[in-house]
mmCIF file of C-alpha atoms in Angstrom:
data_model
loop_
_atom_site.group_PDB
_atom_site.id
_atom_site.type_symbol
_atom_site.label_atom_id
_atom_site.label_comp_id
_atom_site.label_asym_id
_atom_site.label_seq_id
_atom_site.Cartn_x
_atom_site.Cartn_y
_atom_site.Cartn_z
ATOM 1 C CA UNK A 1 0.000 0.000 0.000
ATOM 2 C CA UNK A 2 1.791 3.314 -0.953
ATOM 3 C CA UNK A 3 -0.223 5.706 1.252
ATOM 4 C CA UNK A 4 0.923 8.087 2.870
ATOM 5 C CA UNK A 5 -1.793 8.290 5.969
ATOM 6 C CA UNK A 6 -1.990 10.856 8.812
ATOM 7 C CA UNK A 7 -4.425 9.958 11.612
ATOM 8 C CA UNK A 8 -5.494 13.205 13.525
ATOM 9 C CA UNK A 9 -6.575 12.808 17.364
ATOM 10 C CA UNK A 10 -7.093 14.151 20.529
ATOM 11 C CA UNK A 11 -9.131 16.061 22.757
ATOM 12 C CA UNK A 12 -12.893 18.033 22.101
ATOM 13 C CA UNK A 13 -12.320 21.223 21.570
ATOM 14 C CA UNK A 14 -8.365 20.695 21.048
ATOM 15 C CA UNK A 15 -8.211 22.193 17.114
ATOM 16 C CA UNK A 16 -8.874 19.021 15.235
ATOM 17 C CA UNK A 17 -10.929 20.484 12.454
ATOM 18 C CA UNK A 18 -8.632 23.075 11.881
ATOM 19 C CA UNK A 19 -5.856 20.656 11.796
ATOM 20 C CA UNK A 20 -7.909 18.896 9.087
ATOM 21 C CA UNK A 21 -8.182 21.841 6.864
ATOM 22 C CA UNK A 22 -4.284 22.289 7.094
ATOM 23 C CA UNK A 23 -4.174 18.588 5.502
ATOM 24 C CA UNK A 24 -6.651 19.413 2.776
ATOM 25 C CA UNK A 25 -4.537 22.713 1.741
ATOM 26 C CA UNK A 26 -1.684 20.808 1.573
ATOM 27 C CA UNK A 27 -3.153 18.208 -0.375
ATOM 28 C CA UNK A 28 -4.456 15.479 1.396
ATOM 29 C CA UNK A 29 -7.762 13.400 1.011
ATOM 30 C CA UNK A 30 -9.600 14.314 4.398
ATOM 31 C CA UNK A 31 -12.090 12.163 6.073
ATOM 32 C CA UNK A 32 -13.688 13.033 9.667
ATOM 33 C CA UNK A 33 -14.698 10.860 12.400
ATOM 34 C CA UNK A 34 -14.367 7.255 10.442
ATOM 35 C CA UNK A 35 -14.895 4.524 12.702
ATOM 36 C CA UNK A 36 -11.764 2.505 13.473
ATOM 37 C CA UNK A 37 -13.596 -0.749 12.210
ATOM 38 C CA UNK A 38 -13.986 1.012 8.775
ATOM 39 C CA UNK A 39 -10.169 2.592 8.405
ATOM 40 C CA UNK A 40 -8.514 -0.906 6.480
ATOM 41 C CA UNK A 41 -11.519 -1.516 4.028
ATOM 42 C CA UNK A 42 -11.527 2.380 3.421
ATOM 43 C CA UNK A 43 -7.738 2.630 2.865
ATOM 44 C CA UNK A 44 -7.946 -0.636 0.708
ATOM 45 C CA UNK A 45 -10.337 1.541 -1.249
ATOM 46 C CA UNK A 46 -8.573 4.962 -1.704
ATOM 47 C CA UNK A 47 -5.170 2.032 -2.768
ATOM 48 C CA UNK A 48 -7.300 1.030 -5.264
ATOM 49 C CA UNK A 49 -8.267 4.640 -6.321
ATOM 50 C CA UNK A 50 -4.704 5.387 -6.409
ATOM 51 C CA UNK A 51 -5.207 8.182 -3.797
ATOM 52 C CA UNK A 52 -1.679 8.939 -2.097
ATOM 53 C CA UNK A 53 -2.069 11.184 1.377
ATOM 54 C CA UNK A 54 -5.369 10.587 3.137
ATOM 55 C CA UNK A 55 -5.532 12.270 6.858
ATOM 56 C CA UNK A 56 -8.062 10.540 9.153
ATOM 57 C CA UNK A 57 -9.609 12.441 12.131
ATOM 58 C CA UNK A 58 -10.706 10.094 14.891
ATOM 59 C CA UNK A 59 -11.699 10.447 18.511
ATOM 60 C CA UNK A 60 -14.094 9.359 21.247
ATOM 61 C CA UNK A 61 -17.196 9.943 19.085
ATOM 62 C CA UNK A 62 -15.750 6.374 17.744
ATOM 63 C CA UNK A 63 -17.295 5.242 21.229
ATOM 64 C CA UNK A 64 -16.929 1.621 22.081
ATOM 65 C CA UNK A 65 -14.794 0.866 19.190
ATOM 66 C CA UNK A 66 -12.443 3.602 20.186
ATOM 67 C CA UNK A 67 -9.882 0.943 21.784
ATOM 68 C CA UNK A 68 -9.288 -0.981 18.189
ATOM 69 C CA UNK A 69 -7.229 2.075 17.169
ATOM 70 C CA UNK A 70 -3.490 1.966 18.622
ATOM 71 C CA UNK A 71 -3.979 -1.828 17.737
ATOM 72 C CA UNK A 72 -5.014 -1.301 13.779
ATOM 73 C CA UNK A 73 -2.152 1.404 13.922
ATOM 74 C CA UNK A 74 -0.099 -0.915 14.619
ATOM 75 C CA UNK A 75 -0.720 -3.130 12.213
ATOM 76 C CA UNK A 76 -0.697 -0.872 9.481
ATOM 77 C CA UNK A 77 2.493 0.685 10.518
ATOM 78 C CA UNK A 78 4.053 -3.808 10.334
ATOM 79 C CA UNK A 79 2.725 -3.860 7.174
ATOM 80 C CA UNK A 80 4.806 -0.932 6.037
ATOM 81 C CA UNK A 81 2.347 1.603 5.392
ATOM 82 C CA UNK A 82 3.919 5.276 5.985
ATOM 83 C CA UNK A 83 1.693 6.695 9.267
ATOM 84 C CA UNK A 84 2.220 10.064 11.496
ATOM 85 C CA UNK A 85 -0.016 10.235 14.367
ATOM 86 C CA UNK A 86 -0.697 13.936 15.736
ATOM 87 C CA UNK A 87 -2.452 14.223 18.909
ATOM 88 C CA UNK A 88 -3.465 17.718 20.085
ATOM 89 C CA UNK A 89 -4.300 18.858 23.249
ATOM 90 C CA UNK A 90 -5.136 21.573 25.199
ATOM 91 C CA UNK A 91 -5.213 22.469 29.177
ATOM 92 C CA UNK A 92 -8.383 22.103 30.610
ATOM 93 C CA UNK A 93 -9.099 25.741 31.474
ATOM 94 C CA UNK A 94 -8.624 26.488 27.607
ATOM 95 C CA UNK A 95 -11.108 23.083 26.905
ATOM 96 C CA UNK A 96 -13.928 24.661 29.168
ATOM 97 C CA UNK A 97 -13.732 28.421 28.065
ATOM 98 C CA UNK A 98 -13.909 26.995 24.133
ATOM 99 C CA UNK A 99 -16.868 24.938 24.957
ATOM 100 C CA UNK A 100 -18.403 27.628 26.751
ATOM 101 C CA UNK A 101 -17.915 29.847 24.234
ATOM 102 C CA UNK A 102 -19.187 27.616 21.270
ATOM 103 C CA UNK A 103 -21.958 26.200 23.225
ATOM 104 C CA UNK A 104 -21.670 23.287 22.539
ATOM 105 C CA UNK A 105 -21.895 20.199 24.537
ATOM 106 C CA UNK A 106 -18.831 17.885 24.541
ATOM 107 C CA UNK A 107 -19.360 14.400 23.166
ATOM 108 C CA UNK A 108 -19.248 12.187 25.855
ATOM 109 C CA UNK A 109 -21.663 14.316 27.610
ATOM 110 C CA UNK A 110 -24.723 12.093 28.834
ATOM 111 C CA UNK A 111 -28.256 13.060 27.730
ATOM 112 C CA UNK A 112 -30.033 15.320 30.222
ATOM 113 C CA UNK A 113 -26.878 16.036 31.980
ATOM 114 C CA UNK A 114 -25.887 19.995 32.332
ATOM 115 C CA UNK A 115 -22.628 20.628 31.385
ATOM 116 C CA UNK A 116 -21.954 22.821 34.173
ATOM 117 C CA UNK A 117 -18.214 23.778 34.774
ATOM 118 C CA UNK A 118 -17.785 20.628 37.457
ATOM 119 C CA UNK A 119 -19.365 18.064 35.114
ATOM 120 C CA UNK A 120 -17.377 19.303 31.888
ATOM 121 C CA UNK A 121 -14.068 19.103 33.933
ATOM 122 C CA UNK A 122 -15.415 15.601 35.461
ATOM 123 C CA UNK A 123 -15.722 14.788 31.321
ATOM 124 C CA UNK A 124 -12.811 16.033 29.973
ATOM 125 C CA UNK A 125 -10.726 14.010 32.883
ATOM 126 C CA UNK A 126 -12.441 10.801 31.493
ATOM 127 C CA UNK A 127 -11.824 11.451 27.947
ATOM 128 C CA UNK A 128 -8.129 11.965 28.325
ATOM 129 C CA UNK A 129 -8.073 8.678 30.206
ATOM 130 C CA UNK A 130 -9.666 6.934 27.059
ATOM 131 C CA UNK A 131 -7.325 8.731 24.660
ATOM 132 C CA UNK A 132 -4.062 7.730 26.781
ATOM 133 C CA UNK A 133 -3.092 5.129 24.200
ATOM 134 C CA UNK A 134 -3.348 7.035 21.396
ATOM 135 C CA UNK A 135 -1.579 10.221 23.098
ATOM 136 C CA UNK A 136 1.270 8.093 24.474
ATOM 137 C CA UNK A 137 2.118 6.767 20.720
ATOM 138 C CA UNK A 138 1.810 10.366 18.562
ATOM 139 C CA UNK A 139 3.288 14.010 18.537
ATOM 140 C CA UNK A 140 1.632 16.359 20.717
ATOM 141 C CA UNK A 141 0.657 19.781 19.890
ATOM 142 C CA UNK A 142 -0.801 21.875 22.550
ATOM 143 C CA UNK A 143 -3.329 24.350 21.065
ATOM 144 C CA UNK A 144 -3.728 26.187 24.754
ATOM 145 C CA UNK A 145 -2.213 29.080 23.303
ATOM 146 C CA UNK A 146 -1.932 28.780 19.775
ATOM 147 C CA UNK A 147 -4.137 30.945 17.267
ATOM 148 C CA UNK A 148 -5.508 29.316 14.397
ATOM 149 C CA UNK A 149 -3.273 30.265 12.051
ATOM 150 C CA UNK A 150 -0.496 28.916 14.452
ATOM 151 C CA UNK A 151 -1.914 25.338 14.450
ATOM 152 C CA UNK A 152 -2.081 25.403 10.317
ATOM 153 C CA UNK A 153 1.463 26.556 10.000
ATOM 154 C CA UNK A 154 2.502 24.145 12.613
ATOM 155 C CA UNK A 155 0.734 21.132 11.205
ATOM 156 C CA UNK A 156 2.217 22.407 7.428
ATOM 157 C CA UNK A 157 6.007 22.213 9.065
ATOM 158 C CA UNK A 158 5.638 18.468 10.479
ATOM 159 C CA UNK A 159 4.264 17.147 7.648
ATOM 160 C CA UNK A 160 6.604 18.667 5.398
ATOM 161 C CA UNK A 161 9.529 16.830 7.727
ATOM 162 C CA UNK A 162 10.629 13.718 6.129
ATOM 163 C CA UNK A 163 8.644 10.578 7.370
ATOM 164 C CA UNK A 164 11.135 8.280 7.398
ATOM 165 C CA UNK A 165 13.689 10.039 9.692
ATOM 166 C CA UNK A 166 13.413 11.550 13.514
ATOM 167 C CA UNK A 167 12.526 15.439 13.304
ATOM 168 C CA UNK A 168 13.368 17.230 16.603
ATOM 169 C CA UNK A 169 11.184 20.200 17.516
ATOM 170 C CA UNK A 170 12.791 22.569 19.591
ATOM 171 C CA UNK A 171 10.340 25.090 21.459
ATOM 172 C CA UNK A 172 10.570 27.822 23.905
ATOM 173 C CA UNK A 173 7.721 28.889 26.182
ATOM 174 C CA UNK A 174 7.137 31.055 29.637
ATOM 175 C CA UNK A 175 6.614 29.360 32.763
ATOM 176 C CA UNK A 176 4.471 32.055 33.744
ATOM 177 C CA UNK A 177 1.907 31.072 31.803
ATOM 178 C CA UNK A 178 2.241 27.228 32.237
ATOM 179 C CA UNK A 179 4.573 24.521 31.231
ATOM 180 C CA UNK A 180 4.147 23.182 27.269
ATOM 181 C CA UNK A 181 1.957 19.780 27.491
ATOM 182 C CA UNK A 182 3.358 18.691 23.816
ATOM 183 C CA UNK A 183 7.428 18.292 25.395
ATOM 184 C CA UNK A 184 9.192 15.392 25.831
ATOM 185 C CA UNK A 185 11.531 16.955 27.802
ATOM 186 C CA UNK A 186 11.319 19.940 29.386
ATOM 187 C CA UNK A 187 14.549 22.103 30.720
ATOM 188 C CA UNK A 188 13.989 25.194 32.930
ATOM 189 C CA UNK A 189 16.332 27.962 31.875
ATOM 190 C CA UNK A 190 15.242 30.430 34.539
ATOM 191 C CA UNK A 191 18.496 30.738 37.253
ATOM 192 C CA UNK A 192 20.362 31.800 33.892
ATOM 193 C CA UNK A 193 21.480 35.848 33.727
ATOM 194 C CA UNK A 194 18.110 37.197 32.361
ATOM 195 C CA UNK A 195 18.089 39.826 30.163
ATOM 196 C CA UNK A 196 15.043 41.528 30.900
ATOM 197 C CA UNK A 197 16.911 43.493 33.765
ATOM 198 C CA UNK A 198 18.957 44.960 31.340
ATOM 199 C CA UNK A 199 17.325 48.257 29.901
ATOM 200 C CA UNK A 200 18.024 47.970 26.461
ATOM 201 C CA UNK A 201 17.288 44.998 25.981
ATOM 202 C CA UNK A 202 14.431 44.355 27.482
ATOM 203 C CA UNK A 203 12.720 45.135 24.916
ATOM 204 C CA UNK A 204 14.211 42.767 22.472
ATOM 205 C CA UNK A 205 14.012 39.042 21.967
ATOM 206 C CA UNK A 206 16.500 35.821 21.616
ATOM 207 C CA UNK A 207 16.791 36.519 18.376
ATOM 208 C CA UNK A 208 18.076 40.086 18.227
ATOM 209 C CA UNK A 209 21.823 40.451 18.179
ATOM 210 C CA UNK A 210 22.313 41.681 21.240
ATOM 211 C CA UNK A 211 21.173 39.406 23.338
ATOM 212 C CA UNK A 212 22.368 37.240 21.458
ATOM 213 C CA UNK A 213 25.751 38.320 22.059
ATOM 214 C CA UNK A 214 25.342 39.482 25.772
ATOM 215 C CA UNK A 215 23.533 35.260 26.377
ATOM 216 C CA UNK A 216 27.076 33.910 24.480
ATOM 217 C CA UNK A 217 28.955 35.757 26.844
ATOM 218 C CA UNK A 218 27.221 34.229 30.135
ATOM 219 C CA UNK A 219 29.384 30.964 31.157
ATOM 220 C CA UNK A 220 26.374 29.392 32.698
ATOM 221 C CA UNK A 221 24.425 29.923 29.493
ATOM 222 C CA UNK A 222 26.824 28.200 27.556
ATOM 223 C CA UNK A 223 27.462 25.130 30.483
ATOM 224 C CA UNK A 224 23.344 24.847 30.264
ATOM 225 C CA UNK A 225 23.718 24.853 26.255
ATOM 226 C CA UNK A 226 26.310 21.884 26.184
ATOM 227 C CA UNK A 227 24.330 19.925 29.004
ATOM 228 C CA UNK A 228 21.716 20.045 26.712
ATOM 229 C CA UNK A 229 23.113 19.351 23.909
ATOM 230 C CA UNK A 230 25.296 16.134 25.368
ATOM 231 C CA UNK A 231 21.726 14.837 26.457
ATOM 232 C CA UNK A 232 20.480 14.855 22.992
ATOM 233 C CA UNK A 233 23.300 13.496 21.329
ATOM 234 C CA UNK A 234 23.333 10.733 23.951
ATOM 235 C CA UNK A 235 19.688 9.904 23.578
ATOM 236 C CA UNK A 236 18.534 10.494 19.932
ATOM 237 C CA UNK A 237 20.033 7.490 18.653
ATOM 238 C CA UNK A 238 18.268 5.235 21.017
ATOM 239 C CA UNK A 239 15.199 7.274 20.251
ATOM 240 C CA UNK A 240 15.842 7.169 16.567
ATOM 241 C CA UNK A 241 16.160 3.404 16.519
ATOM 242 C CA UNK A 242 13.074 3.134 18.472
ATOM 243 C CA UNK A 243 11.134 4.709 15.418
ATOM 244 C CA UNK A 244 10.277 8.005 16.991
ATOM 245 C CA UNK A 245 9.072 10.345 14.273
ATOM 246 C CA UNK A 246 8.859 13.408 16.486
ATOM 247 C CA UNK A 247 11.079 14.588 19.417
ATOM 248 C CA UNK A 248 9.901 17.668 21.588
ATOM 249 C CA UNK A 249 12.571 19.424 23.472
ATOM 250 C CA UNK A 250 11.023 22.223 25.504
ATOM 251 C CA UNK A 251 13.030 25.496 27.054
ATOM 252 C CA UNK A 252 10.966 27.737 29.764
ATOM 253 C CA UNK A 253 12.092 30.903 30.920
ATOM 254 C CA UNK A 254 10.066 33.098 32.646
ATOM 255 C CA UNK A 255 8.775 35.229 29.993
ATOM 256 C CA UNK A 256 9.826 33.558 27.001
ATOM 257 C CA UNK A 257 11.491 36.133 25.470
ATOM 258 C CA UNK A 258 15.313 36.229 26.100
ATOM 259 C CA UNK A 259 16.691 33.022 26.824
ATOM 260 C CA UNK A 260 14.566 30.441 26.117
ATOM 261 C CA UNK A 261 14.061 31.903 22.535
ATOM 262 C CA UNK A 262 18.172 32.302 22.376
ATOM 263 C CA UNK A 263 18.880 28.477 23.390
ATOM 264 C CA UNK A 264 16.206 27.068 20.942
ATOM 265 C CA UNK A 265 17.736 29.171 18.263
ATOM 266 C CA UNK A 266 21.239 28.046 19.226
ATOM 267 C CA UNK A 267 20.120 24.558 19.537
ATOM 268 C CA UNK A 268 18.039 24.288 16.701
ATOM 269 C CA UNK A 269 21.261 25.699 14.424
ATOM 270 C CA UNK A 270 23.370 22.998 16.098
ATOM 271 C CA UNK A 271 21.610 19.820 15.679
ATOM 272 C CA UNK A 272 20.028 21.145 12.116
ATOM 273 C CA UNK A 273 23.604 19.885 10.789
ATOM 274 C CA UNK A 274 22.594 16.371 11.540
ATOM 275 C CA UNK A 275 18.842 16.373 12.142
ATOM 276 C CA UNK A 276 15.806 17.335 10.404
ATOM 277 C CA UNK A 277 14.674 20.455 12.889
ATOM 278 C CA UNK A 278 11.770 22.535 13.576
ATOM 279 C CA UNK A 279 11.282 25.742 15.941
ATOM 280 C CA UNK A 280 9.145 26.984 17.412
ATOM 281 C CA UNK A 281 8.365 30.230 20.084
ATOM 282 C CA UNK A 282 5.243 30.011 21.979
ATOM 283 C CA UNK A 283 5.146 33.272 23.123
ATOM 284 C CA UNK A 284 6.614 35.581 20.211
ATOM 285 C CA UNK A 285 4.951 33.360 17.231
ATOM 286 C CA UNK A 286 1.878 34.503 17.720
ATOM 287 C CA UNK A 287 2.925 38.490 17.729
#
């Protein structure tokens, strides 16, 4: 089968559609909410129509047959077939206000239940329980704070990444406004010399030359850059050879500005000479 298949998940509320529409621009056949039981006769069906990207949204309206899914993924992925699983997610402040502010009511709500704030937080608990599985085996994107926009572009750059080999994602963020959920590792940057006290360059980001050049001056910004980096280089082989498509590698600061934005650009440059890279600023992106 010479698909190329990308199977969209994750939480209500989380972006999916949206994520959906970034497939279509970019080409893809798009199909939402097909029942797992349905996914090998339908691709079977699209081989035969010579069809060659399909993206598949699927989530816990699938209901009981929800569970068949990391299993058939599997299978498909033995058989050769080339698969990327995205997962997005969102915090569950953001999941409330969205449905609160769309109205409506989230899938596995019961009939005649109100979705009050307790019972949608009491809902949204027990869907991210029955989309563990799935989460545990994709790359994670968490909408929380990302504009619309944001999510398209982002979806555009991983599936532009080549399928066959690891792409790392390196992405900066302020703790001050909560930790990332889509990081495999997370690395807290905030005892280094910030620049926000300094005057002029407060103003400026990680990616302006001075700060650039007053960060590569700091000795403990450049012992935290080779810790990191010696990590990486010690681990992304393993990871590689387990078949990882997608490697997160989060850096907080407290505002996201200065030096989280400075060590993902310095990072990203580094391990670009090797590996396929992405980058990504949570808090200057969307400015």
């Amino acid at each position: 089968m010479s698909i190329e298949l990308v199977v969209i998940t994750g939480m209500s509320g989380s972006g999916k559609s949206i994520a959906l529409g970034a497939l279509e621009d970019a080409g893809y056949y798009c199909v939402d909410n097909l029942p797992p039981e349905l996914l090998e006769p339908f691709l079977a069906l699209e081989d035969e129509r010579r069809a060659r990207k399909v993206a598949i949204a699927m989530d816990v309206r699938s209901g009981e047959s929800l569970p068949q899914l990391p299993l058939l993924l599997h299978g498909l992925r033995v058989k050769g077939l080339q698969l990327r699983q995205i997962f997005l997610d969102a915090n569950d402040h953001t999941l409330v206000r969205r449905f609160s502010e769309t109205r409506r009511r989230h899938p596995l709500s019961q009939p005649g239940e109100r979705d009050a704030q307790q019972t949608l937080l009491q809902t949204i608990t027990r869907e991210r329980e029955l989309l563990a599985d799935l989460r545990e085996r994709s790359h994670v994107i968490d909408t929380s704070f990302l504009r619309p926009s944001q999510l398209l572009a982002m979806v555009k750059d991983l599936i532009a990444a080549p399928a066959a080999h690891l792409t790392l994602v390196f992405e900066s963020f302020a703790f001050k406004r909560g930790i990332t959920l889509d990081a495999d590792y997370v690395f807290d940057v905030r005892m280094l010399p910030n620049p926000h006290y300094e005057p002029e360059l407060k103003p400026l980001t990680g990616r302006d030359q001075p700060v650039i050049e007053f960060l590569a001056r700091q000795p403990h910004v450049r012992l935290m850059q080779e810790q990191i980096a010696t990590f990486l280089r010690t681990w992304l082989p393993a990871l590689a050879k387990d078949h990882r498509s997608y490697v997160t590698v989060a850096i907080g600061c407290t505002g996201g500005q200065h030096r989280s934005v400075y060590l993902v650009e310095q990072l990203a440059a580094l391990f670009g000479q090797e590996w396929q890279t992405l980058r990504r600023h949570r808090e200057l992106d969307g400015l």
